PDB file of C-alpha atoms in Angstrom:
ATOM      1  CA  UNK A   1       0.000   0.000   0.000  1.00  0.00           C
ATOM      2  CA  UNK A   2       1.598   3.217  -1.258  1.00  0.00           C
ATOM      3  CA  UNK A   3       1.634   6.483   1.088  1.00  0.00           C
ATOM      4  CA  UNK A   4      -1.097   8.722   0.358  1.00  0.00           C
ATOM      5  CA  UNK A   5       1.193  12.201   1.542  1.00  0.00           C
ATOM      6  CA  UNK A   6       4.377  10.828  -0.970  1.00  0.00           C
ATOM      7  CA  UNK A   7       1.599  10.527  -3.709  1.00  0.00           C
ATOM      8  CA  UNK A   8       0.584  13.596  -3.027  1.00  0.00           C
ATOM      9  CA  UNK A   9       3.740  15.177  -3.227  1.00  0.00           C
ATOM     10  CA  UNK A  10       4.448  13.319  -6.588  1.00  0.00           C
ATOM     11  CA  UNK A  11       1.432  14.938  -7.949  1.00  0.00           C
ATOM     12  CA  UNK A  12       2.515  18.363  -6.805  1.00  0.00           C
ATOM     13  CA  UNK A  13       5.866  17.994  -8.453  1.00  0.00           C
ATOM     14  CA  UNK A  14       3.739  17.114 -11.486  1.00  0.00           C
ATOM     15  CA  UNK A  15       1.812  20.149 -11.735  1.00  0.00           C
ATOM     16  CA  UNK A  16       4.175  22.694  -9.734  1.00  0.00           C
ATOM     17  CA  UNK A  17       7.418  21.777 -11.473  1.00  0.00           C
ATOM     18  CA  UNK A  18      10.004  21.572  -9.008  1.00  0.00           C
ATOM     19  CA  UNK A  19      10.722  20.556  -5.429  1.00  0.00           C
ATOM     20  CA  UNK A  20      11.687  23.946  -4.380  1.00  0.00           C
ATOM     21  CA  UNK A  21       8.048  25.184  -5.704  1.00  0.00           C
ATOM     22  CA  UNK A  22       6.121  22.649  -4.389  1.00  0.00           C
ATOM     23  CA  UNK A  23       8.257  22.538  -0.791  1.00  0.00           C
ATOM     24  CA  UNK A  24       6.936  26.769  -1.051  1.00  0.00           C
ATOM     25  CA  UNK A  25       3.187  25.615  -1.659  1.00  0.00           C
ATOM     26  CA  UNK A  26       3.401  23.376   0.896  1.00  0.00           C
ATOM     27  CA  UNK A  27       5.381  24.980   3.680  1.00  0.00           C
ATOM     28  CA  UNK A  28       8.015  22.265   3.902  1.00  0.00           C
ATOM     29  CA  UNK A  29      11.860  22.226   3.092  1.00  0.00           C
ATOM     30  CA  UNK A  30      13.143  21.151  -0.251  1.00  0.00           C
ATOM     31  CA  UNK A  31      15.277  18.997   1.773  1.00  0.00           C
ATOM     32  CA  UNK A  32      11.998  17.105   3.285  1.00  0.00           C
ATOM     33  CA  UNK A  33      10.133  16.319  -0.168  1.00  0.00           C
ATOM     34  CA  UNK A  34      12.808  15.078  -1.423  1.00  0.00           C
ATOM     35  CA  UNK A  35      12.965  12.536   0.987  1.00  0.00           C
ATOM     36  CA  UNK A  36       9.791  11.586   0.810  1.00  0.00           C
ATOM     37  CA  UNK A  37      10.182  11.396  -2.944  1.00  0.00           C
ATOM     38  CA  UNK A  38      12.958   8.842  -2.100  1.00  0.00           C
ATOM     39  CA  UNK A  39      10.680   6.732   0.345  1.00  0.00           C
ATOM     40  CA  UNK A  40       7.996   6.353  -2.029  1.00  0.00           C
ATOM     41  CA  UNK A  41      10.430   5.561  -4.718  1.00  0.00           C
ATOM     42  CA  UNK A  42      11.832   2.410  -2.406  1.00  0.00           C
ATOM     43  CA  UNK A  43       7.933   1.797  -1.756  1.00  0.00           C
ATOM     44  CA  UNK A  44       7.058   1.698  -5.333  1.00  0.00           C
ATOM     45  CA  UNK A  45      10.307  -0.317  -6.592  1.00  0.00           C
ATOM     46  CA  UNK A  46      11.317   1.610  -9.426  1.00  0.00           C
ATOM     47  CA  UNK A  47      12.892   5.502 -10.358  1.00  0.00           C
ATOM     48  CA  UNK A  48      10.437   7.972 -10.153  1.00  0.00           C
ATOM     49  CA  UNK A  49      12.523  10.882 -11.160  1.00  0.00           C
ATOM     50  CA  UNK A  50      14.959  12.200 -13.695  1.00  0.00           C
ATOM     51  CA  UNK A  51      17.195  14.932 -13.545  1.00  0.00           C
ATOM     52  CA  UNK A  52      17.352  17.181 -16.406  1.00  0.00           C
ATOM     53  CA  UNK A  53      19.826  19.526 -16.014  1.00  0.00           C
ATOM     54  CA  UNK A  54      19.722  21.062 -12.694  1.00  0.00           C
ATOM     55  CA  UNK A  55      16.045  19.783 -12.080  1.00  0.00           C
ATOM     56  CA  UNK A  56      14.045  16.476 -12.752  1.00  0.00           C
ATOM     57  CA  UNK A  57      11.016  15.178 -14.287  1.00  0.00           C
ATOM     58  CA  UNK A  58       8.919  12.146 -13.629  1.00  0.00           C
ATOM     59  CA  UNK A  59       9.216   9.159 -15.391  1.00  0.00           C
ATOM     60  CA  UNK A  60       6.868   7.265 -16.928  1.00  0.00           C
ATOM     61  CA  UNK A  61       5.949   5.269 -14.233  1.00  0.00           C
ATOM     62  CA  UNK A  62       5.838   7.965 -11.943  1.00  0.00           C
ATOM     63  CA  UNK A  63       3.115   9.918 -14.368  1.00  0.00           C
ATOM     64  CA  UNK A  64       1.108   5.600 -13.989  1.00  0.00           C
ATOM     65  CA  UNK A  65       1.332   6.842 -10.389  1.00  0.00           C
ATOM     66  CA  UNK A  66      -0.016  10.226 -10.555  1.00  0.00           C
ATOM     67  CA  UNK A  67      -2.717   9.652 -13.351  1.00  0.00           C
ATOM     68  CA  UNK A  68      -3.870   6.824 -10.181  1.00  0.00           C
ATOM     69  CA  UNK A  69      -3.536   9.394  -7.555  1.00  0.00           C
ATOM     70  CA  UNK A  70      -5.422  12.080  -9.452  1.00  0.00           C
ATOM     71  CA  UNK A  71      -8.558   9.420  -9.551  1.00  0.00           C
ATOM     72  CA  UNK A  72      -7.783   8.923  -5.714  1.00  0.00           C
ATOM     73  CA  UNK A  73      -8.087  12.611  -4.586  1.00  0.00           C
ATOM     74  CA  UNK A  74     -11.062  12.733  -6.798  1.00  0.00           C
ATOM     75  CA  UNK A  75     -12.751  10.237  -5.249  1.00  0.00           C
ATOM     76  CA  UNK A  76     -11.764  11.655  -1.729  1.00  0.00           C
ATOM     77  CA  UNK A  77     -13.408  15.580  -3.078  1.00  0.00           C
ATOM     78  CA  UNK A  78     -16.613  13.372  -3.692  1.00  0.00           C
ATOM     79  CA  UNK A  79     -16.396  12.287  -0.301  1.00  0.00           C
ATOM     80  CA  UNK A  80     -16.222  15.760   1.556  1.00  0.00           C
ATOM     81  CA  UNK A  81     -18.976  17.102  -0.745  1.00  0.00           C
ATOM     82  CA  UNK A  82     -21.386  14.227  -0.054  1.00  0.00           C
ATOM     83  CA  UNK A  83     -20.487  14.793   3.402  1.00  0.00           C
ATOM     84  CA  UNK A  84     -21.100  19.012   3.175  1.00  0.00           C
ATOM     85  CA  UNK A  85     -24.023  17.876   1.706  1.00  0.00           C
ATOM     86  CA  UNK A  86     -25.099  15.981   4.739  1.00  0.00           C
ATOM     87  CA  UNK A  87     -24.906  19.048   7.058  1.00  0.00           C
ATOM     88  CA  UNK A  88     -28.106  21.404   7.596  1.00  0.00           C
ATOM     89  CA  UNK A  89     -25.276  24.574   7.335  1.00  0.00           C
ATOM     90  CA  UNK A  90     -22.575  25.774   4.691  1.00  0.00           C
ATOM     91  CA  UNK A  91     -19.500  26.570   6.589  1.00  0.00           C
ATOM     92  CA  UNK A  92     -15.780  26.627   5.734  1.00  0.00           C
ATOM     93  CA  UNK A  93     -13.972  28.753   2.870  1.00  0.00           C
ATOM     94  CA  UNK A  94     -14.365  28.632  -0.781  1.00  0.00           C
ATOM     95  CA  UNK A  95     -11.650  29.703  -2.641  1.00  0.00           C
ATOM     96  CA  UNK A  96     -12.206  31.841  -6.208  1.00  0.00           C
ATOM     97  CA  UNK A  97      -9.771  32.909  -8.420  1.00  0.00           C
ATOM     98  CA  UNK A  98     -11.179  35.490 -11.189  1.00  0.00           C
ATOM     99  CA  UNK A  99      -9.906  37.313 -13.795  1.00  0.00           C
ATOM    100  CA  UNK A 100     -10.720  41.499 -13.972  1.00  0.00           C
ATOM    101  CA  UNK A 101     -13.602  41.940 -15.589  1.00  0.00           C
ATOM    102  CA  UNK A 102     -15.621  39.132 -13.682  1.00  0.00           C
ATOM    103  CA  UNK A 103     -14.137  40.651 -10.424  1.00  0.00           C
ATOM    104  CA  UNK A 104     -15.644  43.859 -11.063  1.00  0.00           C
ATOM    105  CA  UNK A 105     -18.781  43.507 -12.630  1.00  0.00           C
ATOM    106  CA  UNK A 106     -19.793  39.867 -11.408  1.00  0.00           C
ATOM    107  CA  UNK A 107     -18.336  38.824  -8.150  1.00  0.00           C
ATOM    108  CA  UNK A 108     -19.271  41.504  -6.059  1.00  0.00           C
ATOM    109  CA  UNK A 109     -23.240  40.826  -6.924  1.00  0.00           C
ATOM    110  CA  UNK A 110     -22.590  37.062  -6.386  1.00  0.00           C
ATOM    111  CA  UNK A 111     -20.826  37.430  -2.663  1.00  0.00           C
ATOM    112  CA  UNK A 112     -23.723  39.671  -1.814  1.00  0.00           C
ATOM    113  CA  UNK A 113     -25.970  36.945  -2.799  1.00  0.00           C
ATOM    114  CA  UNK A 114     -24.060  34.179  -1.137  1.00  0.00           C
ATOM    115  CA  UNK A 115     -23.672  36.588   2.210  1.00  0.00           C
ATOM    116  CA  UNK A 116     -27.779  36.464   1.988  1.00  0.00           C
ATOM    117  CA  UNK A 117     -28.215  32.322   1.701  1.00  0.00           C
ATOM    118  CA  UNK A 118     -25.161  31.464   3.220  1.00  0.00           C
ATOM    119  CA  UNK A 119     -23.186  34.154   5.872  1.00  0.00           C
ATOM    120  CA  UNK A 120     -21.311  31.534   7.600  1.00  0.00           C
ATOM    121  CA  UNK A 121     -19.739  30.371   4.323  1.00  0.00           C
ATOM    122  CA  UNK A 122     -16.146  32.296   3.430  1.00  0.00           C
ATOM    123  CA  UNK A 123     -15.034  32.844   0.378  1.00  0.00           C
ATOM    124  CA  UNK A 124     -11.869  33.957  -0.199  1.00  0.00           C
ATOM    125  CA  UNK A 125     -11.066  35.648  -3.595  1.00  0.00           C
ATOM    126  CA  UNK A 126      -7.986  35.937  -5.878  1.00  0.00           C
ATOM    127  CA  UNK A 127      -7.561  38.372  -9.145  1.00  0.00           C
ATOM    128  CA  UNK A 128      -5.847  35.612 -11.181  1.00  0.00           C
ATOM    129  CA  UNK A 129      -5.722  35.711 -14.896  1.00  0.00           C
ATOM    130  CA  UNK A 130      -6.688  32.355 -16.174  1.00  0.00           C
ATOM    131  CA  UNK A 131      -3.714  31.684 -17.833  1.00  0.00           C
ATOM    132  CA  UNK A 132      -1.978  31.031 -14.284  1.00  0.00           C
ATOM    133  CA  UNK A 133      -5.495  30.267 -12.506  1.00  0.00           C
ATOM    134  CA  UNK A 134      -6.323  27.132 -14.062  1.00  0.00           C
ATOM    135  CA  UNK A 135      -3.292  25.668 -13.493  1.00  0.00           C
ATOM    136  CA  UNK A 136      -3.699  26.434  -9.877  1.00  0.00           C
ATOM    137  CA  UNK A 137      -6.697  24.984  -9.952  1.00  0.00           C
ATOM    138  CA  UNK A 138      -5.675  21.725 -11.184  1.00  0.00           C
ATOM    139  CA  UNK A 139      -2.795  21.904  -7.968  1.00  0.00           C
ATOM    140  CA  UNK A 140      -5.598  22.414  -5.844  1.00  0.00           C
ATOM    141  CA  UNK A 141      -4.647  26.204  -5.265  1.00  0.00           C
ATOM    142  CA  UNK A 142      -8.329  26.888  -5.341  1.00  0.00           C
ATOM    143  CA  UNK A 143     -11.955  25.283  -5.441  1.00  0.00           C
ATOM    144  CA  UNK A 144     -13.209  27.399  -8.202  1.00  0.00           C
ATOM    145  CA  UNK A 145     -12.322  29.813 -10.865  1.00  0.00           C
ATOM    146  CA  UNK A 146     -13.245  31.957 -13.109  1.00  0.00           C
ATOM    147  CA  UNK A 147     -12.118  32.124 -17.140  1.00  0.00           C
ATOM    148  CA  UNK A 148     -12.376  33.292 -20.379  1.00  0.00           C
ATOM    149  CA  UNK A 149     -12.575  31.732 -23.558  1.00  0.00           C
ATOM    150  CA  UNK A 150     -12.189  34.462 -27.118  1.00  0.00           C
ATOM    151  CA  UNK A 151     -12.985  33.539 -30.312  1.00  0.00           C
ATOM    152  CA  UNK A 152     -11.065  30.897 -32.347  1.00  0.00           C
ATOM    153  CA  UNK A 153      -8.605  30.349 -28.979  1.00  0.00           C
ATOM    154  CA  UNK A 154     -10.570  27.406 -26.651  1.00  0.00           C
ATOM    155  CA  UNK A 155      -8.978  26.877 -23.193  1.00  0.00           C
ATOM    156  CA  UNK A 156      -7.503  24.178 -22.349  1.00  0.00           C
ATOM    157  CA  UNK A 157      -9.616  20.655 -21.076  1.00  0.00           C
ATOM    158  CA  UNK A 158      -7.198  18.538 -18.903  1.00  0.00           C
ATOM    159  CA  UNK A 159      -9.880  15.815 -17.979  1.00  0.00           C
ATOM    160  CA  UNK A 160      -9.628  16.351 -14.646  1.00  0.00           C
ATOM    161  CA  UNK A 161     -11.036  20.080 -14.897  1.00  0.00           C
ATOM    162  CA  UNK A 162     -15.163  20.487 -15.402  1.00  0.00           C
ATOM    163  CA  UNK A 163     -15.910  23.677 -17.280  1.00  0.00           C
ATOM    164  CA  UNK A 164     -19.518  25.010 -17.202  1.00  0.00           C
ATOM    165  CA  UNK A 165     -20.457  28.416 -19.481  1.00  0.00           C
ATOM    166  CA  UNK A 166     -21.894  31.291 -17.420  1.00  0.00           C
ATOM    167  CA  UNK A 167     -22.051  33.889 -20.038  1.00  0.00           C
ATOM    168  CA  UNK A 168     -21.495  35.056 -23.809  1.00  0.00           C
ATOM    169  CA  UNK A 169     -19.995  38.308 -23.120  1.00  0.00           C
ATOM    170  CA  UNK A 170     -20.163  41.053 -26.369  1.00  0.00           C
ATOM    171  CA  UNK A 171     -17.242  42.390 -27.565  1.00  0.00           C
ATOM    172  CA  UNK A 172     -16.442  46.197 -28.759  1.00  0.00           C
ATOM    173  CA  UNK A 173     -14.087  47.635 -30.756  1.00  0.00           C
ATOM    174  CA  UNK A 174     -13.401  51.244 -28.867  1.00  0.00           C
ATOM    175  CA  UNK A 175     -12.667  54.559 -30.016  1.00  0.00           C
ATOM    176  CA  UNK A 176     -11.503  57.803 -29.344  1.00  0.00           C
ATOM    177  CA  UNK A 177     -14.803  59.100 -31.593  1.00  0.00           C
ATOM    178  CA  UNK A 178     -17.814  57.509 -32.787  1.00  0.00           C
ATOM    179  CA  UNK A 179     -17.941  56.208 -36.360  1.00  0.00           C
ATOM    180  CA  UNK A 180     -20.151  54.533 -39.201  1.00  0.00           C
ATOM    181  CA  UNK A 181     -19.385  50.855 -38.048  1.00  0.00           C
ATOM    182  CA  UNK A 182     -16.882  48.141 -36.717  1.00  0.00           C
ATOM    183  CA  UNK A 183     -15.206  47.411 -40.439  1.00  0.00           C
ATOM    184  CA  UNK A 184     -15.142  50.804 -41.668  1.00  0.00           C
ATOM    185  CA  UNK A 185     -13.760  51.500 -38.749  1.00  0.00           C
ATOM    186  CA  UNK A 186     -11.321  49.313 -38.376  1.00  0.00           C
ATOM    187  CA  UNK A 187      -9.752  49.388 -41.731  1.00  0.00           C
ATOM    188  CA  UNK A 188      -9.330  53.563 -41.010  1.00  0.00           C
ATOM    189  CA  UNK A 189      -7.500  52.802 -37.633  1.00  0.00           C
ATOM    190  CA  UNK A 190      -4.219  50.764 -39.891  1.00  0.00           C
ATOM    191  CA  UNK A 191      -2.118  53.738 -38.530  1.00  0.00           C
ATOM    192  CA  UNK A 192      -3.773  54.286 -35.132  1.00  0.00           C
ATOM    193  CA  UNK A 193      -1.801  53.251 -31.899  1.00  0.00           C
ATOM    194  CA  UNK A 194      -3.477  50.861 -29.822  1.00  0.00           C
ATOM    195  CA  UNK A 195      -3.684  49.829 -26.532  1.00  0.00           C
ATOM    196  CA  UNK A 196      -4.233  45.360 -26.104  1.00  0.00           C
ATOM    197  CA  UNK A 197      -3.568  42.576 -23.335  1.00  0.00           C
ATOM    198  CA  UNK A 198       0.356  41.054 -23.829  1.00  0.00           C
ATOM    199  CA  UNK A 199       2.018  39.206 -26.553  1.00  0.00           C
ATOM    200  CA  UNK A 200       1.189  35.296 -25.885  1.00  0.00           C
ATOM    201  CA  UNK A 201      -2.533  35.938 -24.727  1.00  0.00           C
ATOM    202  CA  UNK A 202      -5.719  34.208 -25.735  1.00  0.00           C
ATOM    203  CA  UNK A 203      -7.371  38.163 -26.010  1.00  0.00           C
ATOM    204  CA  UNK A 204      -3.841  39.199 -27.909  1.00  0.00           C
ATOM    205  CA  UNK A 205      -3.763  36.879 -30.093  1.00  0.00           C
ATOM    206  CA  UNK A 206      -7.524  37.354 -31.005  1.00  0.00           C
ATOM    207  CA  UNK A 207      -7.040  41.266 -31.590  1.00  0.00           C
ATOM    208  CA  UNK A 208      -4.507  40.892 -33.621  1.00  0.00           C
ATOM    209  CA  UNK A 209      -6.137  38.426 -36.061  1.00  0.00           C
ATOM    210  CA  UNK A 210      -9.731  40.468 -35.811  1.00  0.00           C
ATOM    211  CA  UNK A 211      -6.848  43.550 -37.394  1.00  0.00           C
ATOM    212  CA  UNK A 212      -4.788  41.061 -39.498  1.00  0.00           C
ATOM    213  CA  UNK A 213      -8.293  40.105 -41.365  1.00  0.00           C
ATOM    214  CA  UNK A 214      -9.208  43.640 -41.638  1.00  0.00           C
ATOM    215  CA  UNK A 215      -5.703  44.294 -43.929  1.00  0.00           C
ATOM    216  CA  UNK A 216      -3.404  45.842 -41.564  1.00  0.00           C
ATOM    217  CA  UNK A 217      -0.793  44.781 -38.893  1.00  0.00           C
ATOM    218  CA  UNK A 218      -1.894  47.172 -35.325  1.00  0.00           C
ATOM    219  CA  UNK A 219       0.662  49.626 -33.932  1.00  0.00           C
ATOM    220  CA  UNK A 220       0.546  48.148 -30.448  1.00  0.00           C
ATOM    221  CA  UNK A 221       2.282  50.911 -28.385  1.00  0.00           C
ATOM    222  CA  UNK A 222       0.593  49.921 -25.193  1.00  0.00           C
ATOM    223  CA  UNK A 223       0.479  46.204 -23.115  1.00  0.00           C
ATOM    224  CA  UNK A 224      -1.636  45.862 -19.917  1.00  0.00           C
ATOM    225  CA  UNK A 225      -4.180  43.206 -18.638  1.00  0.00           C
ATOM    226  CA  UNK A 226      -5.760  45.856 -17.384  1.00  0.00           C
ATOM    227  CA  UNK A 227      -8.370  46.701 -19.340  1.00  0.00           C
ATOM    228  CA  UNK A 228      -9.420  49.443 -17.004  1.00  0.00           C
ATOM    229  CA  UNK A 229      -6.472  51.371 -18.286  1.00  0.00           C
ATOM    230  CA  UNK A 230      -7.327  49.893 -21.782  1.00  0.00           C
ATOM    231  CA  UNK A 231     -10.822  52.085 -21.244  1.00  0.00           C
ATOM    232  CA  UNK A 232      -8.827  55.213 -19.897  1.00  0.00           C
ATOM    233  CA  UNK A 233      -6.414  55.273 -22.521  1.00  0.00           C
ATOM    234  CA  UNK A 234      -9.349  55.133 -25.477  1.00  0.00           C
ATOM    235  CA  UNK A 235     -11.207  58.216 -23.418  1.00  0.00           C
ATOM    236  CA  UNK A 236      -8.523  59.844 -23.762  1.00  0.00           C
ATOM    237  CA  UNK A 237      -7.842  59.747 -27.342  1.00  0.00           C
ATOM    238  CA  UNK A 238      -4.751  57.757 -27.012  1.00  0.00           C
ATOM    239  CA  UNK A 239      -5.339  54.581 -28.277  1.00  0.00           C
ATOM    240  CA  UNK A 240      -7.955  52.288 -30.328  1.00  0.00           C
ATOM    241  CA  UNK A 241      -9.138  49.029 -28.272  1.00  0.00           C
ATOM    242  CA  UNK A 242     -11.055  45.750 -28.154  1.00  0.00           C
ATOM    243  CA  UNK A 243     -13.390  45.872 -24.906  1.00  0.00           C
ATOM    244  CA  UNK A 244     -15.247  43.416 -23.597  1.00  0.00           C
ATOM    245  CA  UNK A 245     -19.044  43.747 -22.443  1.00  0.00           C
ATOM    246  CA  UNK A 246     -18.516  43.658 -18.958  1.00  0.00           C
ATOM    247  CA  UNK A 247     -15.966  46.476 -19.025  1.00  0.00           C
ATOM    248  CA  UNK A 248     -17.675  48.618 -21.585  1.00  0.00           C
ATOM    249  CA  UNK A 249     -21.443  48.926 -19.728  1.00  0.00           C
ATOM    250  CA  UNK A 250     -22.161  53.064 -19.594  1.00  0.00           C
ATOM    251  CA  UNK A 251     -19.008  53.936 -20.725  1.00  0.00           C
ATOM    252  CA  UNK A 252     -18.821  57.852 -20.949  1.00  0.00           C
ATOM    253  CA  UNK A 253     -19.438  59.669 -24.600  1.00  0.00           C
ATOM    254  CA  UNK A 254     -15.750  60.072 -24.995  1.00  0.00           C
ATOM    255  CA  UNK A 255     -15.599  56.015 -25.925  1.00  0.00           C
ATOM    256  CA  UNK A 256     -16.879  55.457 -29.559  1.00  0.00           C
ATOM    257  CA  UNK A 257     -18.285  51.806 -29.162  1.00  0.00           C
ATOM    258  CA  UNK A 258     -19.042  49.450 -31.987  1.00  0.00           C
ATOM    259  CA  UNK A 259     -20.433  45.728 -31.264  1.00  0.00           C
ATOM    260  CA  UNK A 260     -18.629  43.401 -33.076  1.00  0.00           C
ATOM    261  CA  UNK A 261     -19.859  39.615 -33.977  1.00  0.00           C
ATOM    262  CA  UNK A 262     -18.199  37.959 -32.078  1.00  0.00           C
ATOM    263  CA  UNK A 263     -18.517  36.690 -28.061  1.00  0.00           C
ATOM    264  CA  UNK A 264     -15.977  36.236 -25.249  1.00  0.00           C
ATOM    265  CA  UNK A 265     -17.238  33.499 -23.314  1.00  0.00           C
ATOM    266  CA  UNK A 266     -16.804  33.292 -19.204  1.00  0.00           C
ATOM    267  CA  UNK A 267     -16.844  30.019 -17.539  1.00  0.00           C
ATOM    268  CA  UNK A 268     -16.538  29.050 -14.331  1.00  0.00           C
ATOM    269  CA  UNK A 269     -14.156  25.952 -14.027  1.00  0.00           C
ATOM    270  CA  UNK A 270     -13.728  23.037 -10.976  1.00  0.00           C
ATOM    271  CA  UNK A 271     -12.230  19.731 -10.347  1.00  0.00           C
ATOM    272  CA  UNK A 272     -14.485  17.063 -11.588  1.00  0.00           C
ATOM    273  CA  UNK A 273     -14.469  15.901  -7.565  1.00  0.00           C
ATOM    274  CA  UNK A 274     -15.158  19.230  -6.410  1.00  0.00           C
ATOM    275  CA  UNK A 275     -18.379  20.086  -8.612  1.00  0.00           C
ATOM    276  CA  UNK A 276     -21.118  18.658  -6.280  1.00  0.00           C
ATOM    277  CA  UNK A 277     -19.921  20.321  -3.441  1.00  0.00           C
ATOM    278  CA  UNK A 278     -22.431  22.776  -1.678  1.00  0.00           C
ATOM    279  CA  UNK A 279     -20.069  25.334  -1.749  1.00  0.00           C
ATOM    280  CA  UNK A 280     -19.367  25.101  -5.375  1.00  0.00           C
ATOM    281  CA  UNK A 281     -22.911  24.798  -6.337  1.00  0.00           C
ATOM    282  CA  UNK A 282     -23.813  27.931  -4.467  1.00  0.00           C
ATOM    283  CA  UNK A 283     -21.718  29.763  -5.550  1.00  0.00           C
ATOM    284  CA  UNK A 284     -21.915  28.920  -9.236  1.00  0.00           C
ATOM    285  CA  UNK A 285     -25.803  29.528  -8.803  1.00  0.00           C
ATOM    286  CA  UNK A 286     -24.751  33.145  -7.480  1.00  0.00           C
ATOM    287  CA  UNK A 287     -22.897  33.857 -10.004  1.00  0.00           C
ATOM    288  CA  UNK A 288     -25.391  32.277 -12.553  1.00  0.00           C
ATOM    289  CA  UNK A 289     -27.920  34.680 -10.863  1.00  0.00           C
ATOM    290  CA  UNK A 290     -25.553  37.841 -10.928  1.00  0.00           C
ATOM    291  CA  UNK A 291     -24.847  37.355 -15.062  1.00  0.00           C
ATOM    292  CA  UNK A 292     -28.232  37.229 -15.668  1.00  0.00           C
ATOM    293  CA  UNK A 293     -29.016  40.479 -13.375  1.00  0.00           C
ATOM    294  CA  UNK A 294     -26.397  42.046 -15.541  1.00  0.00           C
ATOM    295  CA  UNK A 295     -27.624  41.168 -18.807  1.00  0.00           C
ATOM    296  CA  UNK A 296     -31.346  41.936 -17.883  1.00  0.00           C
ATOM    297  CA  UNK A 297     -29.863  45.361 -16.708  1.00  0.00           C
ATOM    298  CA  UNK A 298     -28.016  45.829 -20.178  1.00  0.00           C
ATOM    299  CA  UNK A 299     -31.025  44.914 -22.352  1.00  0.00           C
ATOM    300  CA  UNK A 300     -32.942  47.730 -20.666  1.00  0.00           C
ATOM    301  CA  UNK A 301     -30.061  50.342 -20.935  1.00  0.00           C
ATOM    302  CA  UNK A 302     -30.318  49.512 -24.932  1.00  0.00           C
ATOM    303  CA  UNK A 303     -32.245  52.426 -27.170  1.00  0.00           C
TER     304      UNK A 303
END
């Protein structure tokens, strides 16, 4: 019978990358998972690691191991959520990890909820982008989280991840002044600086292809995640930029907007294990409940 802990540690090296990141997440010294990496590698009865230059990687048996140990912890999540289940009261602490936009125009509405149904739950919230989220997720950095999905650049579906659509969010193309429509527009902002999310970036690499099929290359002169600034800089006559719905709602008259076909989708994202927990469905049914507040709001702010 293989130690539980060692597997667990395995499984962190797996998804962390090294012993000195997963000693850090775990409050231990290097010095300490490594030996426990060597005790379950004399339990098992064969290498479990490689180095590779000044690190290691796990062999193939080792990833036999993990793939078994991923189905374990499952099983064990299913456990504590049939359990959670059992209880007349939601305690304990959920822990989100959301991107911007969702943090400002959807979590706030959904904690407000949740503080109604359930005020002895905590939730404890992260801005993550999902680019590092999800694979925090999958380490079991947090129970739920909250990501993004543009056009033509799907996230991601390790099987151990459930992903569940909360909303199709509009996207804008934003100027300094109004003008007769998205194409038009477009093609007349080829020399135009503009403001987008980094090099590498599901919304980046969107932008630039949306441009790219349009005829022209975009003078990128400013980077951010921040789409906040990404607003500002537009209002101010700085820059041309793609904007999401739920950054763009009442913008001031200094913003040209024009909707564009196409839809950013949010998710929200679990463990498979970790789905039927109370927690987790509360809080997905909060947010469920804030994105269609929002929308209901938007379709009456429409001329």
């Amino acid at each position: 019978m293989f130690d539980l802990h060692r597997l667990r540690l395995l499984r962190e090296l797996k998804h962390r990358g090294t012993l000195a990141a997963v000693a850090a997440a775990l409050s231990y010294a290097p010095s300490s998972v490594s030996q426990q990496l060597s005790q379950l590698e004399a339990e098992v009865g064969v290498p479990l690691l490689e180095p590779v230059g000044r690190r290691v990687r796990l062999t193939e048996q080792a990833e036999i191991l993990v793939a078994h140990t991923e189905a374990v912890l499952e099983r064990l999540e299913r456990a504590e959520a049939d359990i959670a289940t059992s209880l007349t009261e939601l305690t304990g602490t959920l822990r989100v990890a959301t991107f911007q936009t969702a943090a400002l125009a959807l979590v706030p509405a959904a904690l407000r909820l949740l503080q109604e149904t359930h005020p002895h739950l905590r939730v404890h919230v992260t801005h993550r982008e999902p680019e590092k989220s999800l694979p925090a997720l999958q380490a079991r950095d947090f129970d739920l989280v909250l990501a993004e999905e543009y056009p033509g650049n799907p996230l991601p579906r390790p099987a151990e991840l459930a992903y569940e659509p909360l909303l199709d969010d509009p996207l804008y193309l934003a100027v300094p002044r109004p003008a007769a429509g998205p194409r038009a527009e477009l093609r007349r902002l080829a020399g135009h600086p503009w403001v987008m999310e980094p090099e590498g970036t599901p919304a980046r690499r969107w932008a630039t292809g949306v441009c790219r099929d349009a005829g022209f290359e975009p003078d990128v002169r400013f980077e951010t995640t921040d789409l906040l600034l990404h607003l500002r800089l537009v209002e101010e006559g700085l820059a041309a930029a793609f904007l999401p719905g739920l950054v763009v709602n009442g913008p001031p008259e200094t913003a040209g907007l024009r909707e564009l076909a196409a839809r950013r989708r949010v998710l929200t994202v679990v463990r498979r294990g970790r789905g039927g927990h109370p927690a987790v469905v509360a809080c997905r049914d909060a947010l469920r409940r804030a994105a269609a507040s929002r929308t209901d709001r938007s379709g009456e702010d429409r001329p």
